[in-house]
Amino acid sequence: MQEKEIYYELFEMYKKRVKSKHLTMEAFIFERKSGYELSWAAHRIADRTWNVKGYFPFQVYHPTREINAPMYIDRIIEQWYVVKYIQTVFVPQLYPLNMACQKGKGPFLAMDYVKIAINMMYEKYGTDWYVFQFDAEGYFDNFNHETAKHLFQEIGEEGYWIYERIVDSFHIPDGYAAMSDADNKTNYGVPKGTLPSQWTGVILLNELDWEFHDNPDCDFNIRYMDDGLNFFHTKEMARKAYEDVKEFLRVNDFGIRLHKRKTYYAPISRGFTFCGWRYSLEKDGTIHVRIKNSKKKEMEHRLKVMSDEVRTGKMSPYKALKSREGIFEYLSHGTESKNLMKYMRRQYPISLYK
């Protein structure tokens, strides 16, 4: 690509970012020299001398994890790169029920598909069927760099070198994958929270999604990042799927392993949890979708803090009400959230008037 073309594309991506993001201090500082920064970035991409400047770590909670964010200019470059190269090549290949990080998808659409699938299974088998659910332990912390880079060669030489620079700019030396490969400790792990990492996670198990889809024993399969959900008629079919996933991960050398506690197969009578919601099926076909207890406690804590801060003048009631409406919008997707929301309004009041 020509330097001028890259510059204009980066500039357009920067404008979109400014429109959609709050102006942080980092963004404000970048704004003052944006022309120079974007021009220099375009030059380094054109002559292939660009490298990731580094990351700054910070903690997020619920669940607690460390995010490693790229510098502001690198976030623009990585967003441009994902849209121009990764999405162009891989989105047409993705399994339709691969639900994470894609426009028009997400956890609520996933919920709709799951409820439809439960109804379908009930019509075919009643309550005599099985759920197989898998989850990767430390998904992003243990990606094998070489396997990921091999997968992304399909992007083509023009864009592939950028992916190499991004992947090789970060590693997790104390993940289980690195600890089991003492000679290659820098070959595992990608930063949580970056767009290239998210899309690596979306794409890495795409072949497995299609294998489930093509398996005549599998009535339904859906995946949200590393959380896979699959429905089978019999226990033996579900058990075989469990063994197949373990073999798939071993043969492809992804670096990741299944989470022992979160990977299981069981009759639908036990219910299951997917994307923060607890699903259960009654003998009469009634489907219950309830918020997971840990998520409910997290929401109650947030509401209590907001209620206290409004009462003491530390938070604007308008801001608190907007945040609460976001929580209630999330809860409204459950089948039995009405009474919970009524309780939360009463227990953690937020008033526009003192």
GROMACS .gro file of C-alpha atoms in nm:
model
  354
    1MET     CA    1   0.000   0.000   0.000
    2GLN     CA    2   0.104   0.358  -0.062
    3GLU     CA    3   0.179   0.581   0.236
    4LYS     CA    4  -0.078   0.842   0.133
    5GLU     CA    5  -0.355   0.582   0.109
    6ILE     CA    6  -0.267   0.442   0.452
    7TYR     CA    7  -0.269   0.792   0.602
    8TYR     CA    8  -0.619   0.871   0.477
    9GLU     CA    9  -0.752   0.536   0.600
   10LEU     CA   10  -0.596   0.589   0.944
   11PHE     CA   11  -0.737   0.941   0.954
   12GLU     CA   12  -1.089   0.813   0.878
   13MET     CA   13  -1.054   0.550   1.151
   14TYR     CA   14  -0.934   0.819   1.393
   15LYS     CA   15  -1.239   1.037   1.317
   16LYS     CA   16  -1.473   0.744   1.386
   17ARG     CA   17  -1.293   0.676   1.713
   18VAL     CA   18  -1.324   1.038   1.827
   19LYS     CA   19  -1.699   1.033   1.757
   20SER     CA   20  -1.763   0.712   1.950
   21LYS     CA   21  -1.526   0.743   2.248
   22HIS     CA   22  -1.509   0.978   2.545
   23LEU     CA   23  -1.221   1.227   2.521
   24THR     CA   24  -0.977   1.095   2.781
   25MET     CA   25  -0.659   1.278   2.875
   26GLU     CA   26  -0.463   1.039   2.655
   27ALA     CA   27  -0.694   1.116   2.362
   28PHE     CA   28  -0.671   1.490   2.431
   29ILE     CA   29  -0.290   1.479   2.422
   30PHE     CA   30  -0.302   1.279   2.099
   31GLU     CA   31  -0.547   1.529   1.948
   32ARG     CA   32  -0.288   1.808   1.975
   33LYS     CA   33  -0.044   1.625   1.748
   34SER     CA   34  -0.274   1.386   1.562
   35GLY     CA   35  -0.159   1.493   1.214
   36TYR     CA   36   0.204   1.419   1.292
   37GLU     CA   37   0.127   1.090   1.471
   38LEU     CA   38  -0.096   0.957   1.192
   39SER     CA   39   0.148   1.066   0.921
   40TRP     CA   40   0.440   0.901   1.097
   41ALA     CA   41   0.237   0.584   1.156
   42ALA     CA   42   0.143   0.567   0.787
   43HIS     CA   43   0.509   0.607   0.693
   44ARG     CA   44   0.620   0.326   0.923
   45ILE     CA   45   0.347   0.093   0.799
   46ALA     CA   46   0.431   0.169   0.435
   47ASP     CA   47   0.801   0.089   0.481
   48ARG     CA   48   0.724  -0.198   0.725
   49THR     CA   49   0.914  -0.057   1.021
   50TRP     CA   50   0.607  -0.023   1.243
   51ASN     CA   51   0.608  -0.199   1.579
   52VAL     CA   52   0.370  -0.193   1.876
   53LYS     CA   53   0.487   0.081   2.114
   54GLY     CA   54   0.395  -0.116   2.423
   55TYR     CA   55   0.107  -0.171   2.662
   56PHE     CA   56  -0.013  -0.026   2.989
   57PRO     CA   57  -0.181  -0.269   3.229
   58PHE     CA   58  -0.482  -0.195   3.446
   59GLN     CA   59  -0.724  -0.400   3.652
   60VAL     CA   60  -1.093  -0.446   3.577
   61TYR     CA   61  -1.342  -0.621   3.800
   62HIS     CA   62  -1.641  -0.855   3.772
   63PRO     CA   63  -1.462  -1.069   3.679
   64THR     CA   64  -1.123  -0.952   3.805
   65ARG     CA   65  -0.863  -0.958   3.530
   66GLU     CA   66  -0.573  -0.755   3.397
   67ILE     CA   67  -0.618  -0.568   3.070
   68ASN     CA   68  -0.311  -0.465   2.868
   69ALA     CA   69  -0.411  -0.170   2.653
   70PRO     CA   70  -0.199  -0.052   2.357
   71MET     CA   71  -0.096   0.312   2.325
   72TYR     CA   72  -0.353   0.541   2.162
   73ILE     CA   73  -0.195   0.547   1.816
   74ASP     CA   74  -0.160   0.169   1.818
   75ARG     CA   75  -0.529   0.132   1.903
   76ILE     CA   76  -0.613   0.330   1.590
   77ILE     CA   77  -0.373   0.122   1.381
   78GLU     CA   78  -0.505  -0.206   1.522
   79GLN     CA   79  -0.867  -0.105   1.463
   80TRP     CA   80  -0.782  -0.011   1.105
   81TYR     CA   81  -0.595  -0.339   1.062
   82VAL     CA   82  -0.879  -0.554   1.196
   83VAL     CA   83  -1.137  -0.389   0.970
   84LYS     CA   84  -0.919  -0.383   0.657
   85TYR     CA   85  -0.757  -0.725   0.677
   86ILE     CA   86  -0.894  -0.960   0.943
   87GLN     CA   87  -1.266  -0.895   0.901
   88THR     CA   88  -1.246  -0.880   0.523
   89VAL     CA   89  -1.090  -1.226   0.503
   90PHE     CA   90  -1.245  -1.413   0.794
   91VAL     CA   91  -1.598  -1.280   0.854
   92PRO     CA   92  -1.739  -1.461   0.545
   93GLN     CA   93  -1.591  -1.786   0.680
   94LEU     CA   94  -1.726  -1.764   1.035
   95TYR     CA   95  -1.984  -2.009   1.161
   96PRO     CA   96  -2.312  -1.811   1.180
   97LEU     CA   97  -2.363  -1.885   1.551
   98ASN     CA   98  -2.016  -1.765   1.645
   99MET     CA   99  -2.158  -1.473   1.843
  100ALA     CA  100  -1.875  -1.262   1.993
  101CYS     CA  101  -1.734  -0.925   1.875
  102GLN     CA  102  -1.943  -0.896   1.557
  103LYS     CA  103  -2.184  -0.626   1.452
  104GLY     CA  104  -2.544  -0.740   1.477
  105LYS     CA  105  -2.464  -1.029   1.712
  106GLY     CA  106  -2.388  -1.044   2.085
  107PRO     CA  107  -2.511  -1.214   2.403
  108PHE     CA  108  -2.879  -1.121   2.372
  109LEU     CA  109  -2.911  -1.259   2.020
  110ALA     CA  110  -2.725  -1.568   2.145
  111MET     CA  111  -2.991  -1.598   2.419
  112ASP     CA  112  -3.267  -1.592   2.156
  113TYR     CA  113  -3.099  -1.868   1.957
  114VAL     CA  114  -3.049  -2.081   2.269
  115LYS     CA  115  -3.416  -2.051   2.370
  116ILE     CA  116  -3.526  -2.144   2.017
  117ALA     CA  117  -3.293  -2.444   2.025
  118ILE     CA  118  -3.425  -2.560   2.364
  119ASN     CA  119  -3.779  -2.547   2.224
  120MET     CA  120  -3.666  -2.745   1.921
  121MET     CA  121  -3.500  -3.009   2.141
  122TYR     CA  122  -3.811  -3.033   2.359
  123GLU     CA  123  -4.032  -3.093   2.055
  124LYS     CA  124  -3.800  -3.373   1.937
  125TYR     CA  125  -3.700  -3.540   2.263
  126GLY     CA  126  -3.902  -3.392   2.548
  127THR     CA  127  -3.658  -3.360   2.838
  128ASP     CA  128  -3.456  -3.665   2.733
  129TRP     CA  129  -3.146  -3.499   2.589
  130TYR     CA  130  -2.800  -3.379   2.687
  131VAL     CA  131  -2.599  -3.059   2.705
  132PHE     CA  132  -2.227  -3.053   2.633
  133GLN     CA  133  -2.057  -2.730   2.733
  134PHE     CA  134  -1.689  -2.644   2.702
  135ASP     CA  135  -1.481  -2.353   2.823
  136ALA     CA  136  -1.109  -2.285   2.775
  137GLU     CA  137  -0.900  -2.222   3.083
  138GLY     CA  138  -0.700  -1.898   3.053
  139TYR     CA  139  -0.799  -1.861   2.688
  140PHE     CA  140  -0.604  -1.546   2.593
  141ASP     CA  141  -0.312  -1.614   2.830
  142ASN     CA  142  -0.214  -1.937   2.654
  143PHE     CA  143  -0.258  -1.888   2.279
  144ASN     CA  144   0.030  -2.043   2.089
  145HIS     CA  145   0.179  -1.761   1.880
  146GLU     CA  146   0.304  -1.988   1.602
  147THR     CA  147  -0.031  -2.163   1.561
  148ALA     CA  148  -0.219  -1.832   1.554
  149LYS     CA  149   0.023  -1.682   1.302
  150HIS     CA  150  -0.006  -1.989   1.079
  151LEU     CA  151  -0.384  -1.955   1.085
  152PHE     CA  152  -0.366  -1.586   0.991
  153GLN     CA  153  -0.135  -1.636   0.692
  154GLU     CA  154  -0.455  -1.647   0.490
  155ILE     CA  155  -0.470  -1.268   0.523
  156GLY     CA  156  -0.196  -1.244   0.263
  157GLU     CA  157   0.157  -1.108   0.272
  158GLU     CA  158   0.053  -0.739   0.267
  159GLY     CA  159  -0.128  -0.762   0.600
  160TYR     CA  160   0.027  -1.070   0.759
  161TRP     CA  161   0.348  -0.899   0.869
  162ILE     CA  162   0.144  -0.659   1.085
  163TYR     CA  163  -0.025  -0.950   1.260
  164GLU     CA  164   0.317  -1.102   1.329
  165ARG     CA  165   0.437  -0.777   1.490
  166ILE     CA  166   0.122  -0.756   1.704
  167VAL     CA  167   0.135  -1.117   1.826
  168ASP     CA  168   0.509  -1.112   1.897
  169SER     CA  169   0.483  -0.784   2.093
  170PHE     CA  170   0.337  -0.957   2.399
  171HIS     CA  171   0.360  -1.281   2.593
  172ILE     CA  172   0.254  -1.439   2.922
  173PRO     CA  173   0.556  -1.618   3.072
  174ASP     CA  174   0.370  -1.779   3.363
  175GLY     CA  175   0.067  -1.927   3.185
  176TYR     CA  176   0.031  -2.305   3.189
  177ALA     CA  177   0.125  -2.324   2.818
  178ALA     CA  178   0.450  -2.131   2.867
  179MET     CA  179   0.534  -2.318   3.188
  180SER     CA  180   0.507  -2.650   3.005
  181ASP     CA  181   0.735  -2.531   2.723
  182ALA     CA  182   1.044  -2.400   2.902
  183ASP     CA  183   1.240  -2.341   2.579
  184ASN     CA  184   0.970  -2.117   2.429
  185LYS     CA  185   0.824  -1.916   2.716
  186THR     CA  186   0.780  -1.607   2.497
  187ASN     CA  187   0.564  -1.796   2.249
  188TYR     CA  188   0.233  -1.789   2.438
  189GLY     CA  189  -0.038  -1.543   2.533
  190VAL     CA  190  -0.198  -1.233   2.381
  191PRO     CA  191  -0.314  -0.914   2.559
  192LYS     CA  192  -0.673  -0.918   2.680
  193GLY     CA  193  -0.897  -0.642   2.552
  194THR     CA  194  -0.729  -0.554   2.220
  195LEU     CA  195  -0.916  -0.594   1.892
  196PRO     CA  196  -0.657  -0.827   1.730
  197SER     CA  197  -0.667  -1.049   2.040
  198GLN     CA  198  -1.047  -1.059   2.039
  199TRP     CA  199  -1.056  -1.153   1.674
  200THR     CA  200  -0.790  -1.417   1.724
  201GLY     CA  201  -1.019  -1.564   1.989
  202VAL     CA  202  -1.319  -1.547   1.756
  203ILE     CA  203  -1.137  -1.719   1.470
  204LEU     CA  204  -0.922  -1.972   1.654
  205LEU     CA  205  -1.202  -2.223   1.717
  206ASN     CA  206  -1.402  -2.154   1.399
  207GLU     CA  207  -1.304  -2.489   1.248
  208LEU     CA  208  -1.437  -2.660   1.561
  209ASP     CA  209  -1.768  -2.474   1.523
  210TRP     CA  210  -1.808  -2.611   1.171
  211GLU     CA  211  -1.714  -2.963   1.284
  212PHE     CA  212  -2.001  -2.956   1.533
  213HIS     CA  213  -2.232  -2.815   1.267
  214ASP     CA  214  -2.143  -3.100   1.029
  215ASN     CA  215  -2.175  -3.366   1.299
  216PRO     CA  216  -2.511  -3.543   1.242
  217ASP     CA  217  -2.532  -3.625   1.615
  218CYS     CA  218  -2.519  -3.257   1.714
  219ASP     CA  219  -2.862  -3.092   1.704
  220PHE     CA  220  -2.739  -2.743   1.791
  221ASN     CA  221  -2.412  -2.561   1.856
  222ILE     CA  222  -2.329  -2.202   1.942
  223ARG     CA  223  -2.016  -2.031   2.072
  224TYR     CA  224  -1.940  -1.704   2.247
  225MET     CA  225  -1.559  -1.663   2.237
  226ASP     CA  226  -1.431  -1.968   2.431
  227ASP     CA  227  -1.769  -2.067   2.575
  228GLY     CA  228  -1.920  -2.340   2.356
  229LEU     CA  229  -2.268  -2.487   2.396
  230ASN     CA  230  -2.386  -2.803   2.217
  231PHE     CA  231  -2.703  -3.015   2.234
  232PHE     CA  232  -2.717  -3.394   2.178
  233HIS     CA  233  -2.985  -3.659   2.214
  234THR     CA  234  -2.783  -3.913   2.412
  235LYS     CA  235  -2.518  -3.917   2.680
  236GLU     CA  236  -2.286  -4.121   2.459
  237MET     CA  237  -2.303  -3.859   2.183
  238ALA     CA  238  -2.219  -3.584   2.433
  239ARG     CA  239  -1.932  -3.787   2.580
  240LYS     CA  240  -1.784  -3.841   2.233
  241ALA     CA  241  -1.807  -3.466   2.164
  242TYR     CA  242  -1.609  -3.401   2.482
  243GLU     CA  243  -1.333  -3.637   2.366
  244ASP     CA  244  -1.340  -3.486   2.017
  245VAL     CA  245  -1.281  -3.134   2.152
  246LYS     CA  246  -0.986  -3.248   2.363
  247GLU     CA  247  -0.836  -3.418   2.057
  248PHE     CA  248  -0.900  -3.111   1.839
  249LEU     CA  249  -0.709  -2.886   2.080
  250ARG     CA  250  -0.423  -3.136   2.109
  251VAL     CA  251  -0.382  -3.194   1.734
  252ASN     CA  252  -0.395  -2.823   1.645
  253ASP     CA  253  -0.151  -2.721   1.921
  254PHE     CA  254  -0.340  -2.406   2.019
  255GLY     CA  255  -0.172  -2.397   2.359
  256ILE     CA  256  -0.507  -2.393   2.539
  257ARG     CA  257  -0.676  -2.662   2.747
  258LEU     CA  258  -1.031  -2.716   2.867
  259HIS     CA  259  -1.143  -2.574   3.199
  260LYS     CA  260  -1.209  -2.881   3.416
  261ARG     CA  261  -1.491  -2.728   3.618
  262LYS     CA  262  -1.667  -2.550   3.332
  263THR     CA  263  -1.644  -2.829   3.073
  264TYR     CA  264  -1.901  -3.105   3.120
  265TYR     CA  265  -2.187  -3.300   2.969
  266ALA     CA  266  -2.512  -3.353   3.158
  267PRO     CA  267  -2.886  -3.410   3.110
  268ILE     CA  268  -3.093  -3.100   3.044
  269SER     CA  269  -3.270  -3.163   3.375
  270ARG     CA  270  -2.961  -3.017   3.546
  271GLY     CA  271  -2.986  -2.693   3.351
  272PHE     CA  272  -2.684  -2.496   3.231
  273THR     CA  273  -2.526  -2.151   3.238
  274PHE     CA  274  -2.433  -1.962   2.921
  275CYS     CA  275  -2.319  -1.600   2.884
  276GLY     CA  276  -2.412  -1.512   3.241
  277TRP     CA  277  -2.763  -1.662   3.235
  278ARG     CA  278  -2.893  -1.979   3.397
  279TYR     CA  279  -3.123  -2.187   3.173
  280SER     CA  280  -3.358  -2.461   3.291
  281LEU     CA  281  -3.633  -2.664   3.124
  282GLU     CA  282  -3.947  -2.790   3.300
  283LYS     CA  283  -4.120  -3.118   3.211
  284ASP     CA  284  -4.407  -2.920   3.056
  285GLY     CA  285  -4.165  -2.738   2.823
  286THR     CA  286  -4.144  -2.412   3.018
  287ILE     CA  287  -3.804  -2.245   2.978
  288HIS     CA  288  -3.660  -2.039   3.262
  289VAL     CA  289  -3.378  -1.791   3.201
  290ARG     CA  290  -3.249  -1.640   3.524
  291ILE     CA  291  -2.953  -1.412   3.590
  292LYS     CA  292  -2.657  -1.599   3.737
  293ASN     CA  293  -2.626  -1.547   4.114
  294SER     CA  294  -2.275  -1.401   4.094
  295LYS     CA  295  -2.391  -1.153   3.829
  296LYS     CA  296  -2.693  -1.058   4.041
  297LYS     CA  297  -2.469  -0.989   4.343
  298GLU     CA  298  -2.241  -0.776   4.124
  299MET     CA  299  -2.539  -0.571   4.004
  300GLU     CA  300  -2.672  -0.526   4.357
  301HIS     CA  301  -2.332  -0.403   4.469
  302ARG     CA  302  -2.318  -0.149   4.186
  303LEU     CA  303  -2.669  -0.026   4.264
  304LYS     CA  304  -2.591   0.007   4.635
  305VAL     CA  305  -2.278   0.212   4.559
  306MET     CA  306  -2.469   0.438   4.319
  307SER     CA  307  -2.756   0.484   4.564
  308ASP     CA  308  -2.515   0.580   4.843
  309GLU     CA  309  -2.320   0.818   4.619
  310VAL     CA  310  -2.635   0.995   4.501
  311ARG     CA  311  -2.751   1.031   4.861
  312THR     CA  312  -2.416   1.184   4.965
  313GLY     CA  313  -2.385   1.405   4.657
  314LYS     CA  314  -2.089   1.221   4.505
  315MET     CA  315  -2.280   1.120   4.191
  316SER     CA  316  -2.535   1.297   3.976
  317PRO     CA  317  -2.880   1.131   4.003
  318TYR     CA  318  -2.915   1.160   3.625
  319LYS     CA  319  -2.595   0.962   3.573
  320ALA     CA  320  -2.701   0.703   3.831
  321LEU     CA  321  -3.045   0.661   3.674
  322LYS     CA  322  -2.889   0.614   3.332
  323SER     CA  323  -2.659   0.345   3.471
  324ARG     CA  324  -2.948   0.176   3.648
  325GLU     CA  325  -3.156   0.172   3.331
  326GLY     CA  326  -2.865  -0.002   3.158
  327ILE     CA  327  -2.867  -0.271   3.428
  328PHE     CA  328  -3.245  -0.312   3.402
  329GLU     CA  329  -3.227  -0.331   3.023
  330TYR     CA  330  -2.985  -0.622   3.065
  331LEU     CA  331  -3.209  -0.792   3.323
  332SER     CA  332  -3.520  -0.750   3.106
  333HIS     CA  333  -3.395  -1.025   2.876
  334GLY     CA  334  -3.451  -1.285   3.148
  335THR     CA  335  -3.784  -1.463   3.186
  336GLU     CA  336  -3.829  -1.379   3.555
  337SER     CA  337  -3.659  -1.045   3.615
  338LYS     CA  338  -3.966  -0.829   3.681
  339ASN     CA  339  -3.980  -0.895   4.056
  340LEU     CA  340  -3.601  -0.866   4.086
  341MET     CA  341  -3.605  -0.520   3.927
  342LYS     CA  342  -3.893  -0.415   4.154
  343TYR     CA  343  -3.690  -0.530   4.456
  344MET     CA  344  -3.379  -0.344   4.335
  345ARG     CA  345  -3.571  -0.018   4.287
  346ARG     CA  346  -3.707  -0.042   4.640
  347GLN     CA  347  -3.384  -0.160   4.806
  348TYR     CA  348  -3.146   0.082   4.629
  349PRO     CA  349  -3.348   0.401   4.562
  350ILE     CA  350  -3.220   0.670   4.329
  351SER     CA  351  -3.419   0.992   4.333
  352LEU     CA  352  -3.389   1.311   4.131
  353TYR     CA  353  -3.501   1.501   4.439
  354LYS     CA  354  -3.360   1.502   4.790
   0.00000   0.00000   0.00000
